[in-house]
Short mmCIF file of C-alpha atoms in Angstrom, two decimals:
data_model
loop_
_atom_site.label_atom_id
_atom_site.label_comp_id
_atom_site.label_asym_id
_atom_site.label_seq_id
_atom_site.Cartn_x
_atom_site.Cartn_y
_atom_site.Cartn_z
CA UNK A 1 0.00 0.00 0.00
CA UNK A 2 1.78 3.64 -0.84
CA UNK A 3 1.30 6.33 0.95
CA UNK A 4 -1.88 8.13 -0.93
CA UNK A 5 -3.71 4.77 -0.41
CA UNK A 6 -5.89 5.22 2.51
CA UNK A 7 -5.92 2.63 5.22
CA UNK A 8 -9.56 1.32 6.00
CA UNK A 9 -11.39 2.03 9.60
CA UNK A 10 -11.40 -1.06 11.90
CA UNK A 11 -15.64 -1.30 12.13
CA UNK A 12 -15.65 -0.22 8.51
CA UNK A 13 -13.71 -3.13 7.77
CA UNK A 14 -15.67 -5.47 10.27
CA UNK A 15 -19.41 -4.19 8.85
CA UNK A 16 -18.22 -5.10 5.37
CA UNK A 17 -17.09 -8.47 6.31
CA UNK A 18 -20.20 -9.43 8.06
CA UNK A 19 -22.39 -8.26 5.07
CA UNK A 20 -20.45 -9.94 3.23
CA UNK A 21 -20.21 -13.21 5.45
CA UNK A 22 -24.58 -12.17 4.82
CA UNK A 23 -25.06 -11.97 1.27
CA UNK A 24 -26.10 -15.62 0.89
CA UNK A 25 -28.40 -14.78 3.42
CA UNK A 26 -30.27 -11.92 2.10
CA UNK A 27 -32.56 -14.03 0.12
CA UNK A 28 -33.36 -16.57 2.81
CA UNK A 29 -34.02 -13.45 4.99
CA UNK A 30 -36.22 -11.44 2.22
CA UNK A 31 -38.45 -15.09 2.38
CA UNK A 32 -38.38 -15.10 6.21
CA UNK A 33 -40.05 -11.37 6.33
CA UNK A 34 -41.88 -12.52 3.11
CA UNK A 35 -43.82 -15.44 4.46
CA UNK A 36 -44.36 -13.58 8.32
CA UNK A 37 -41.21 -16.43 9.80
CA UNK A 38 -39.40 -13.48 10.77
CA UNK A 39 -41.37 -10.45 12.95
CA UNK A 40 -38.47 -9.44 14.49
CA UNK A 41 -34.47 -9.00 14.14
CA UNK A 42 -34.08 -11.84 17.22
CA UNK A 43 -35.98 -14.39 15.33
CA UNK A 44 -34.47 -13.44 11.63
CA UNK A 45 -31.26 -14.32 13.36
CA UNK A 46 -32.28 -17.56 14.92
CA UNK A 47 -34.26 -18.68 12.26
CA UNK A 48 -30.92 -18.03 10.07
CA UNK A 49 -28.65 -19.48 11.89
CA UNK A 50 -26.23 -16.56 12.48
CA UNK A 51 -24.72 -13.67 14.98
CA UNK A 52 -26.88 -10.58 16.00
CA UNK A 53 -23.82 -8.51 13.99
CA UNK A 54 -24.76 -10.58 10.59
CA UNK A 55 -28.44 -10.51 10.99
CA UNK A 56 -28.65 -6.83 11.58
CA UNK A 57 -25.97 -6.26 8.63
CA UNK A 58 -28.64 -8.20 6.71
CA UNK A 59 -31.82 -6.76 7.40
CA UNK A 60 -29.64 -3.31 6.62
CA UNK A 61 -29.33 -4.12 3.57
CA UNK A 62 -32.43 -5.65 2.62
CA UNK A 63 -33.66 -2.17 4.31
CA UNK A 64 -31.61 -0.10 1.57
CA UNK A 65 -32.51 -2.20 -1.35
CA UNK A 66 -36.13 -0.95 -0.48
CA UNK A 67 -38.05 -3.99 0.56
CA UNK A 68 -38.16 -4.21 4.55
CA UNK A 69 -38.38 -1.67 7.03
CA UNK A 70 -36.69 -2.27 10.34
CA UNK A 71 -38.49 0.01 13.40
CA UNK A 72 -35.83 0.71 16.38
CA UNK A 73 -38.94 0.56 18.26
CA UNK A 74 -38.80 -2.01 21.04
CA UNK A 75 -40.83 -4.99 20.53
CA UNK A 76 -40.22 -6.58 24.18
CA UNK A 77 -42.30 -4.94 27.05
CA UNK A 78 -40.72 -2.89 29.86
CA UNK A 79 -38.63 -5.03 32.59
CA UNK A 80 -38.70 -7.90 30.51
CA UNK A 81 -35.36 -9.81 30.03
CA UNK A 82 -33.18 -9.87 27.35
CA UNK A 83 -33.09 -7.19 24.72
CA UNK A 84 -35.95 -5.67 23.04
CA UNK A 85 -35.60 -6.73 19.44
CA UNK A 86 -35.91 -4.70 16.17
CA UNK A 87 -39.25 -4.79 14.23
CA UNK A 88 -39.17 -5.88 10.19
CA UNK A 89 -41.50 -5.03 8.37
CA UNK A 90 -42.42 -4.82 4.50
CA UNK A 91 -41.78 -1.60 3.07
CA UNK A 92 -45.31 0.08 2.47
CA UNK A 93 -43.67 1.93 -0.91
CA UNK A 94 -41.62 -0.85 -2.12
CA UNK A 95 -41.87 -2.25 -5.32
CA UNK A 96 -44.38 -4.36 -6.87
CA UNK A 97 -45.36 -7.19 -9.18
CA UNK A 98 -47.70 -7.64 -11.58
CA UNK A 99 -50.49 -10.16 -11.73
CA UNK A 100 -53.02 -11.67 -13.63
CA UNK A 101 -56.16 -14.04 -13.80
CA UNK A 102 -58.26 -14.57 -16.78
CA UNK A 103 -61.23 -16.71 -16.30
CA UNK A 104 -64.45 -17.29 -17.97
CA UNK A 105 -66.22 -14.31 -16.35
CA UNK A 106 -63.49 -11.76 -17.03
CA UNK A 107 -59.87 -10.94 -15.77
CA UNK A 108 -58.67 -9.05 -13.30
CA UNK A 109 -54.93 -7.19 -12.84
CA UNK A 110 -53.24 -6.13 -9.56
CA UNK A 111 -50.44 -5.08 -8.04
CA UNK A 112 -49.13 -7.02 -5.43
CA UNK A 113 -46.14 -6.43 -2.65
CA UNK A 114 -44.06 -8.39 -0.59
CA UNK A 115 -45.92 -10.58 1.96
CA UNK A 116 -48.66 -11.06 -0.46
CA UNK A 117 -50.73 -7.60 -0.18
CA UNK A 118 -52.58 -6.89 -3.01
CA UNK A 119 -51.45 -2.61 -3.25
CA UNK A 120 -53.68 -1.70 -5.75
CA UNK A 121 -56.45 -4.24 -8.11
CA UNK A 122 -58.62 -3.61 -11.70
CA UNK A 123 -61.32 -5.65 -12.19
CA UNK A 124 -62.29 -6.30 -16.21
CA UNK A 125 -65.49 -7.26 -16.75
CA UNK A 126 -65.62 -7.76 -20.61
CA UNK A 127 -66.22 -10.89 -21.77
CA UNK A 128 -63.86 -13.44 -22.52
CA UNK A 129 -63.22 -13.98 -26.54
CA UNK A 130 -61.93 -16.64 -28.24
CA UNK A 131 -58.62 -14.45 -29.21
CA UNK A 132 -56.17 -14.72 -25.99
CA UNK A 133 -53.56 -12.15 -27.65
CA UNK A 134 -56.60 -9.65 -27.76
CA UNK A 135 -57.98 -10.67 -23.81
CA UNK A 136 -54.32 -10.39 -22.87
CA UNK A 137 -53.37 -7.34 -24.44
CA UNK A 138 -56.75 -5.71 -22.35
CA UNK A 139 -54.99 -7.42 -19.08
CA UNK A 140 -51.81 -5.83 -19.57
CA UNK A 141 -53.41 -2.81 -19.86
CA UNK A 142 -55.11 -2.87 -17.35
CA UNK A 143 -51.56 -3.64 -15.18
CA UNK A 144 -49.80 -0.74 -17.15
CA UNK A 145 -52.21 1.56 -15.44
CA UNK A 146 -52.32 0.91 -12.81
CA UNK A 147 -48.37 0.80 -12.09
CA UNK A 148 -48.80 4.54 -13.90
CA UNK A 149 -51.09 5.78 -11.05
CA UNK A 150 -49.27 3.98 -8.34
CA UNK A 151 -46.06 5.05 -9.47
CA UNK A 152 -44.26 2.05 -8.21
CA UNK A 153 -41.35 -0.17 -9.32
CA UNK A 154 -42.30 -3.56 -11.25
CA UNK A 155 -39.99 -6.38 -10.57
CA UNK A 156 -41.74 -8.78 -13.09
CA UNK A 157 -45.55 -10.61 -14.28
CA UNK A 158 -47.00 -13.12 -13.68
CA UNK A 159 -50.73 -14.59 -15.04
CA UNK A 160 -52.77 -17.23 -13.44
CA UNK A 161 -55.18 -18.75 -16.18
CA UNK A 162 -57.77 -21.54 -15.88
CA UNK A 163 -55.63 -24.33 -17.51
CA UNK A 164 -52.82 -27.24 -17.03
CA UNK A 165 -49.59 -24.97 -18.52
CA UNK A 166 -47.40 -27.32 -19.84
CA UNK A 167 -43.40 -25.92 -19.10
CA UNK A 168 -40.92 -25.46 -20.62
CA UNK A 169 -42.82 -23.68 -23.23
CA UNK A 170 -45.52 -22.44 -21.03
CA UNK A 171 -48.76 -23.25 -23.78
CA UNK A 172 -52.43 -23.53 -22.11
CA UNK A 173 -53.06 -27.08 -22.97
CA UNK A 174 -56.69 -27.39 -22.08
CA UNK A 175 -58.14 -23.53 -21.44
CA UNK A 176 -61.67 -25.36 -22.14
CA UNK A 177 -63.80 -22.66 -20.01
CA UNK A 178 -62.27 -20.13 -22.20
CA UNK A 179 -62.77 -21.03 -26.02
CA UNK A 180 -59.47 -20.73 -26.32
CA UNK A 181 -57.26 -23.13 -28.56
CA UNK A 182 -55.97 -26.08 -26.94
CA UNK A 183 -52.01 -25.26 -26.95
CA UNK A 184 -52.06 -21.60 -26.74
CA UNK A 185 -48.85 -20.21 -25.99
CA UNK A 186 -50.01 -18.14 -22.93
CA UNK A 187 -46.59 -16.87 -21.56
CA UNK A 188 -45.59 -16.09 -24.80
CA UNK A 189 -48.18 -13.85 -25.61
CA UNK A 190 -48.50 -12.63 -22.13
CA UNK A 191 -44.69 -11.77 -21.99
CA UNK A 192 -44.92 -9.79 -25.27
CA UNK A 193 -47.83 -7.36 -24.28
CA UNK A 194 -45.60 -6.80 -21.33
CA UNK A 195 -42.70 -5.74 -22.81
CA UNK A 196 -44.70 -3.77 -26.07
CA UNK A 197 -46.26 -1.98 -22.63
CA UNK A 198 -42.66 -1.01 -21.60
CA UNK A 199 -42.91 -2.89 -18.25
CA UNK A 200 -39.99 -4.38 -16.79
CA UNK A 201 -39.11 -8.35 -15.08
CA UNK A 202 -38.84 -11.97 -15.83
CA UNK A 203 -42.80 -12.97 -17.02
CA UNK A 204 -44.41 -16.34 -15.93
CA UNK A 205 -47.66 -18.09 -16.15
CA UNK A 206 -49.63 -21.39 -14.44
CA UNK A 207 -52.72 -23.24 -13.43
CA UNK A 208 -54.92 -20.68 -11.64
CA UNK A 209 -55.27 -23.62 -8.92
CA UNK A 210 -51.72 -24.33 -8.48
CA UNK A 211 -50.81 -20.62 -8.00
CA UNK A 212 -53.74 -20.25 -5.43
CA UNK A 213 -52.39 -23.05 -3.46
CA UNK A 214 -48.77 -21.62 -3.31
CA UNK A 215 -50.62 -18.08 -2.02
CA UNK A 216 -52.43 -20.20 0.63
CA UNK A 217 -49.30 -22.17 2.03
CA UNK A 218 -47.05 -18.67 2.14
CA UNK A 219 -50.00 -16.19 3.55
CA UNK A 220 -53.54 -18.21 4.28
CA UNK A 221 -55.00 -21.17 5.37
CA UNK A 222 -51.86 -23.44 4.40
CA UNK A 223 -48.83 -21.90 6.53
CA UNK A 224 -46.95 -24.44 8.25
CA UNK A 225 -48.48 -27.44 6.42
CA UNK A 226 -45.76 -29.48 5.18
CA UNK A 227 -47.64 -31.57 2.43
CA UNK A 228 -50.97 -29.33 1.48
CA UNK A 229 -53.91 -30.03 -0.70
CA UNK A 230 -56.11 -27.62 -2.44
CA UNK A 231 -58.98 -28.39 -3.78
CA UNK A 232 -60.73 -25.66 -5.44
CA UNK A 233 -63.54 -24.79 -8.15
CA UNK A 234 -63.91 -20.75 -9.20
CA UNK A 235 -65.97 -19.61 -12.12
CA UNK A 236 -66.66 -23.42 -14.05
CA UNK A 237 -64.73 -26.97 -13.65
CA UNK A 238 -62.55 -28.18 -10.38
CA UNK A 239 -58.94 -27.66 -9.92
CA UNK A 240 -56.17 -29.66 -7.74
CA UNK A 241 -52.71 -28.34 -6.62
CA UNK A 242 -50.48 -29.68 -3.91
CA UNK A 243 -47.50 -28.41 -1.89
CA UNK A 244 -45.22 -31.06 -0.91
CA UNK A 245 -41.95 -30.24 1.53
CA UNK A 246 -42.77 -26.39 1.06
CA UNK A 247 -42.69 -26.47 -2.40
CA UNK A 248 -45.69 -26.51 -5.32
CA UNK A 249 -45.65 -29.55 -6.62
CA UNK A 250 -46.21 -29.39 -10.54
CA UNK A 251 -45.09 -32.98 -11.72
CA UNK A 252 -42.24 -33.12 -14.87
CA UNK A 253 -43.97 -30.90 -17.68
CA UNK A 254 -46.25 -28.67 -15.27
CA UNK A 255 -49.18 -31.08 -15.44
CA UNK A 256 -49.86 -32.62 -12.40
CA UNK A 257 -52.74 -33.13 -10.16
CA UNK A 258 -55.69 -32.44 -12.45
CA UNK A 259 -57.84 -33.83 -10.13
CA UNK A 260 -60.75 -32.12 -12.05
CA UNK A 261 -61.25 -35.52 -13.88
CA UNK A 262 -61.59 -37.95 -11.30
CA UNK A 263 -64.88 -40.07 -11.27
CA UNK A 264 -67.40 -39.06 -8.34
CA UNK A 265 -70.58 -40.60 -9.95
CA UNK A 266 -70.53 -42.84 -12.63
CA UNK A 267 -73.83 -42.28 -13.97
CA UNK A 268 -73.28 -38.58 -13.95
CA UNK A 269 -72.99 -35.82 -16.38
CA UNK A 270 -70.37 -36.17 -19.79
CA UNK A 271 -67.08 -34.38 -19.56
CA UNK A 272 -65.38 -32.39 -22.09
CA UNK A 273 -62.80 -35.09 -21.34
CA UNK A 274 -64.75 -37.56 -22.61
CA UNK A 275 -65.67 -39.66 -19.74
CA UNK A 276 -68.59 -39.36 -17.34
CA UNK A 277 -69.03 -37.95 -14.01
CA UNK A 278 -65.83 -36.45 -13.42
CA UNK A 279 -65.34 -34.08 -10.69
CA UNK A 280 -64.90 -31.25 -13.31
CA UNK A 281 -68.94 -31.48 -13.94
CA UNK A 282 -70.17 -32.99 -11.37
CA UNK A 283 -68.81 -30.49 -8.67
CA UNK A 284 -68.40 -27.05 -9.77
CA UNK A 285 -71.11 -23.99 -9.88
CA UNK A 286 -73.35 -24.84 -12.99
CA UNK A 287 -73.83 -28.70 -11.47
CA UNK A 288 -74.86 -26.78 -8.62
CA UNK A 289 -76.88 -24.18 -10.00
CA UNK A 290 -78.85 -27.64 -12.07
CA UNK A 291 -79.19 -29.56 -9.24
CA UNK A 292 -80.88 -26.89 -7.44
CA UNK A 293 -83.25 -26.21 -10.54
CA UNK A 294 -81.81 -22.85 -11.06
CA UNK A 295 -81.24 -21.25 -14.61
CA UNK A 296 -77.78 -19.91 -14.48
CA UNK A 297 -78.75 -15.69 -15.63
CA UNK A 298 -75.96 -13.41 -17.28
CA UNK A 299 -75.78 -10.83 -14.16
CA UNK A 300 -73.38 -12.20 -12.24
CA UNK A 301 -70.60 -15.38 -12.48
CA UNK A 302 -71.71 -18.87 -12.04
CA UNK A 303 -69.82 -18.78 -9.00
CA UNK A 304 -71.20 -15.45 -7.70
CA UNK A 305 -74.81 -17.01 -8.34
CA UNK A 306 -73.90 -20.26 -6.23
CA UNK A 307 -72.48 -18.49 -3.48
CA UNK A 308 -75.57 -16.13 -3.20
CA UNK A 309 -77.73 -19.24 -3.51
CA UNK A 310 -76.38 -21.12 -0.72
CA UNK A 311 -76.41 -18.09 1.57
CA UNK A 312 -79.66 -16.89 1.24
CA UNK A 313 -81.91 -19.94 0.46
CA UNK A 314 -80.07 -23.10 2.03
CA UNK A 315 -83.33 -23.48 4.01
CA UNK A 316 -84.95 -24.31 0.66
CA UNK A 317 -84.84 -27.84 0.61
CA UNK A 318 -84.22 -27.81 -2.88
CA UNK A 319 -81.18 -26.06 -2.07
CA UNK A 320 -80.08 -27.87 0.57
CA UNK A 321 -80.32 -31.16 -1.09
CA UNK A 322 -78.19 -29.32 -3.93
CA UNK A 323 -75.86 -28.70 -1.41
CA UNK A 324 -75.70 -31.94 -0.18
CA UNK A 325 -75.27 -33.65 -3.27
CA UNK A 326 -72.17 -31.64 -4.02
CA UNK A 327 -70.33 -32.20 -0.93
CA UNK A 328 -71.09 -36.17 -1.12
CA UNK A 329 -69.07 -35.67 -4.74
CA UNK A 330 -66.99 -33.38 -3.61
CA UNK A 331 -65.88 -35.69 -0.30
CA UNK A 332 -65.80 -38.81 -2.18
CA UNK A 333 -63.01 -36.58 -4.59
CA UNK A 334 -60.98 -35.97 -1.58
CA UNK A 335 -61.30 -39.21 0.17
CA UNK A 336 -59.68 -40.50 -3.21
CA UNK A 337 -56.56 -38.29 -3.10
CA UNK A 338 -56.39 -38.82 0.96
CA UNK A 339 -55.67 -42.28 -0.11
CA UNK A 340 -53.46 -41.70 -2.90
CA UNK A 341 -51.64 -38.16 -1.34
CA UNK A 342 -51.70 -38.77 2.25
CA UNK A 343 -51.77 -34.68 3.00
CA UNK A 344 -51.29 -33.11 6.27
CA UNK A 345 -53.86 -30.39 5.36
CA UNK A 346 -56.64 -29.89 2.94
CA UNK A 347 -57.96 -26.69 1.84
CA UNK A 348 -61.22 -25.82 0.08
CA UNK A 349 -61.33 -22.57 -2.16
CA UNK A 350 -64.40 -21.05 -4.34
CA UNK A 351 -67.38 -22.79 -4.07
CA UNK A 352 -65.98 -25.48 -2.33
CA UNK A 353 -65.34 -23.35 0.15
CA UNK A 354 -69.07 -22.43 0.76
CA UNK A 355 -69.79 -25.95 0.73
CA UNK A 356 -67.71 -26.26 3.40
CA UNK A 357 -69.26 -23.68 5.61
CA UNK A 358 -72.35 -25.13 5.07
CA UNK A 359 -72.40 -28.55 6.24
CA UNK A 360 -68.14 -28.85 7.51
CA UNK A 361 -69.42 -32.39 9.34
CA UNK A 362 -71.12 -33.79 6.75
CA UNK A 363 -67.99 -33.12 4.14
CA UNK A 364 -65.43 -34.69 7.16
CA UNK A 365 -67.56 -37.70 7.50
CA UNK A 366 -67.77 -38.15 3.75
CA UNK A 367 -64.47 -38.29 3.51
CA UNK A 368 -63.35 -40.15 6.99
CA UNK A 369 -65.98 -43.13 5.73
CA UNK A 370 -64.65 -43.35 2.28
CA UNK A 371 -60.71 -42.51 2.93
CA UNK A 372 -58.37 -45.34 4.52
CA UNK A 373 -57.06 -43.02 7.30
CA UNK A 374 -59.61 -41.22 7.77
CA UNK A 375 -60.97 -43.18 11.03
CA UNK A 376 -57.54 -42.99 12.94
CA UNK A 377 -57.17 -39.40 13.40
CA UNK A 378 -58.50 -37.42 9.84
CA UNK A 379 -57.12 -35.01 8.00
CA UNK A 380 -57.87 -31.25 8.78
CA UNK A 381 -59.95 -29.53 6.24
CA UNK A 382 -59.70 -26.10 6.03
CA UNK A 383 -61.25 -23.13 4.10
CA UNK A 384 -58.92 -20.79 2.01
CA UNK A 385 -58.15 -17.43 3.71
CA UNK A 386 -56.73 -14.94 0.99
CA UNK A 387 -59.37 -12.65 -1.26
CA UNK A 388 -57.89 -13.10 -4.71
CA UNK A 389 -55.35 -16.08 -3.51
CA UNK A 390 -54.71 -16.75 -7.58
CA UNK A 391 -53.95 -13.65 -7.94
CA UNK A 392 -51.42 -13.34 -5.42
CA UNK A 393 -49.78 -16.90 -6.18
CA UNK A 394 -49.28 -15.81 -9.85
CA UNK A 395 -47.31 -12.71 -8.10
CA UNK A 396 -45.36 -15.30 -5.94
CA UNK A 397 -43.96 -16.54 -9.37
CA UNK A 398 -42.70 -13.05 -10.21
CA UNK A 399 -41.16 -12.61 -6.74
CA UNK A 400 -39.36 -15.84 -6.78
CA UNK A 401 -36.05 -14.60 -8.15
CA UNK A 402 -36.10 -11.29 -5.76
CA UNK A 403 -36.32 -14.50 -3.16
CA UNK A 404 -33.75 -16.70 -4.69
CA UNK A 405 -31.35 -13.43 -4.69
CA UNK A 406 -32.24 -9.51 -3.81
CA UNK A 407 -29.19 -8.48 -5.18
CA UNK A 408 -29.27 -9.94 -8.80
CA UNK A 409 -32.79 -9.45 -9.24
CA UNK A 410 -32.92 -5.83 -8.63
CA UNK A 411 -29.78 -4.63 -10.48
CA UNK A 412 -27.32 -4.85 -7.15
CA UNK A 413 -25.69 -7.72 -8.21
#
């Protein structure tokens, strides 16, 4: 070293090195705070596995990249022992992503945070055509706008549609409730209106199901299950997604679990599969809205006229015997993939859901009677928590990378 070369400060030195020793840590820690793991600087550090120095050398940095907040503000109560602990928290201003749903009523965009908070949302209620590249270009519109009027940073897409999406190549094999054509390259498309719209990040699509499931395990109903069913029917047909180990589980090509076309009643409705009595017809809102003797109207979704159905008439016996019709499928589904799945958790989303509230005993004794394990302790089932839980797992998929690593993913790197 000469003599102009300056000679580096002793805690200078040290803070470097421990952010240093922290950098692999930074995206474990973003997903601690993420996910809710993490309150506090104490447990960040336990739950990491390092010193109080690293940790808060950490959470520093993750505080000037613009994602957390840590408040000095003691969290332990006066006279208590130990040392109060720093507060983290998601930064209320930081940046966003972008997501998507298309479904048979309409679409819907939204910007969506860290921890899963939906910042700002734009219903469309235009009908779905037959022309995805037209339907998506009217979604990422509706994004663009919103991220104009919000103002905030976009870290990527992503778009939760009503179909198995085959990866690598991310095509829609079977968007049947949408007219669209079997195959439809759905990423691709999506990813181009994105960038024609100027807006930045990595762009992803999958199964609505499968994205509302990984929403529920890091923010709702499914936190802390280790292997987690969802079971789930929206706007028309019935969708499956699991989480095994903490992670989605989407088989070798993206196509597992369509559980949508397993048999509940033999003698039932045809599929569009081709079989009879699948799940897919025999359990979603229009088989509800026809066993009830209702004629589905064009006001409102399918769904919307189930849910409305249930709660205000389920003492019309009519009704009620709709409703118990539908869970008997429904739990004769689940006892099925209880055998087969062996889950620690099951949750119920969409009308399944509202089934659920109705009669929870008789859908637990369906499924005890009919499922091998179901008489030696059960499985909890469990309705989904999050309002727009799609919309918020196809954001998970454009957070991932910030997740994997904050530095790279934002530009730091």
């Amino acid at each position: 070293m000469n003599g102009n070369e300056a000679h580096p400060v002793a805690g200078e030195t040290s803070t470097r090195n421990r952010l240093e020793r922290g950098r692999g840590a930074l995206g474990p820690a973003l997903e601690l705070v993420h996910t809710g793991r993490a309150p506090t600087r104490a447990v960040l550090t336990a739950e990491l596995g390092v010193t109080r120095a690293t940790a808060g050398a950490v959470a520093a940095e993750l505080e000037a990249l613009g994602l957390i907040r840590v408040d000095v503000r003691p969290t332990a109560a006066t006279g208590s022992q130990g040392r109060p602990s720093h507060r983290l928290e998601i930064a209320e201003e930081g940046p966003v992503a972008l997501a998507a749903q298309v479904h048979a009523d309409g679409f819907r965009a939204a910007l969506v945070g860290l921890g899963g908070r939906i910042v700002a949302t734009a219903p469309g209620a235009e009908i779905i055509g037959p022309d995805p590249a037209k339907v998506l270009g009217s979604v990422v519109e509706a994004g663009a706008q919103l991220l104009r009027e919000t103002g905030r940073r976009c870290v990527g897409s992503g778009l939760a549609v009503p179909s198995a999406v085959a990866e690598p190549e991310g095509t829609a094999l079977n968007p049947l409730h949408l007219a669209w054509p079997a195959g439809s390259p759905v990423r691709e498309i999506f990813a181009a209106k994105i960038h024609e719209a100027g807006i930045p990040g990595p762009v992803f699509a999958g199964n609505d199901v499968n994205l509302a499931a990984l929403a529920e395990h890091r923010h709702g109903a499914g936190r802390g299950a280790r292997d987690l069913l969802c079971v789930a029917t929206g706007h028309r047909g019935v969708g499956g997604a699991l989480v095994l180990d903490g992670r989605l589980h989407t088989g070798s090509s993206g196509l597992a679990l369509e559980v949508g076309h397993l048999t509940v009643n033999p003698e039932g409705r045809p599929c569009h599969c081709g079989s009879r009595g699948c799940l897919d017809v025999e359990a979603d809102p229009l088989a509800f809205l026809n066993a009830a003797g209702r004629t589905p109207g064009p006001e409102v979704s399918l769904l919307q006229q189930s849910l409305d159905l249930i709660r205000t008439q389920y003492t019309d016996l009519t009704v009620r015997m709709a409703t118990e019709a539908l869970i008997d499928r429904l739990g004769l589904g689940l006892a099925g993939l209880v055998n087969i799945l062996n889950p620690d958790r099951i949750i119920l989303g969409g009308l399944h859901r509202a089934l659920l509230d109705a009669d929870p005993e008789r859908l637990r004794a369906v499924v005890a009677d009919r499922s091998l394990w179901g008489r030696s302790g059960g499985v909890p089932i469990l309705a989904c928590t999050l309002d727009h839980n799609s919309l918020v797992g196809a954001a998970e998929l454009a957070w991932q990378p910030v997740l994997d690593d904050p530095l790279a993913a934002l530009g730091h790197g």
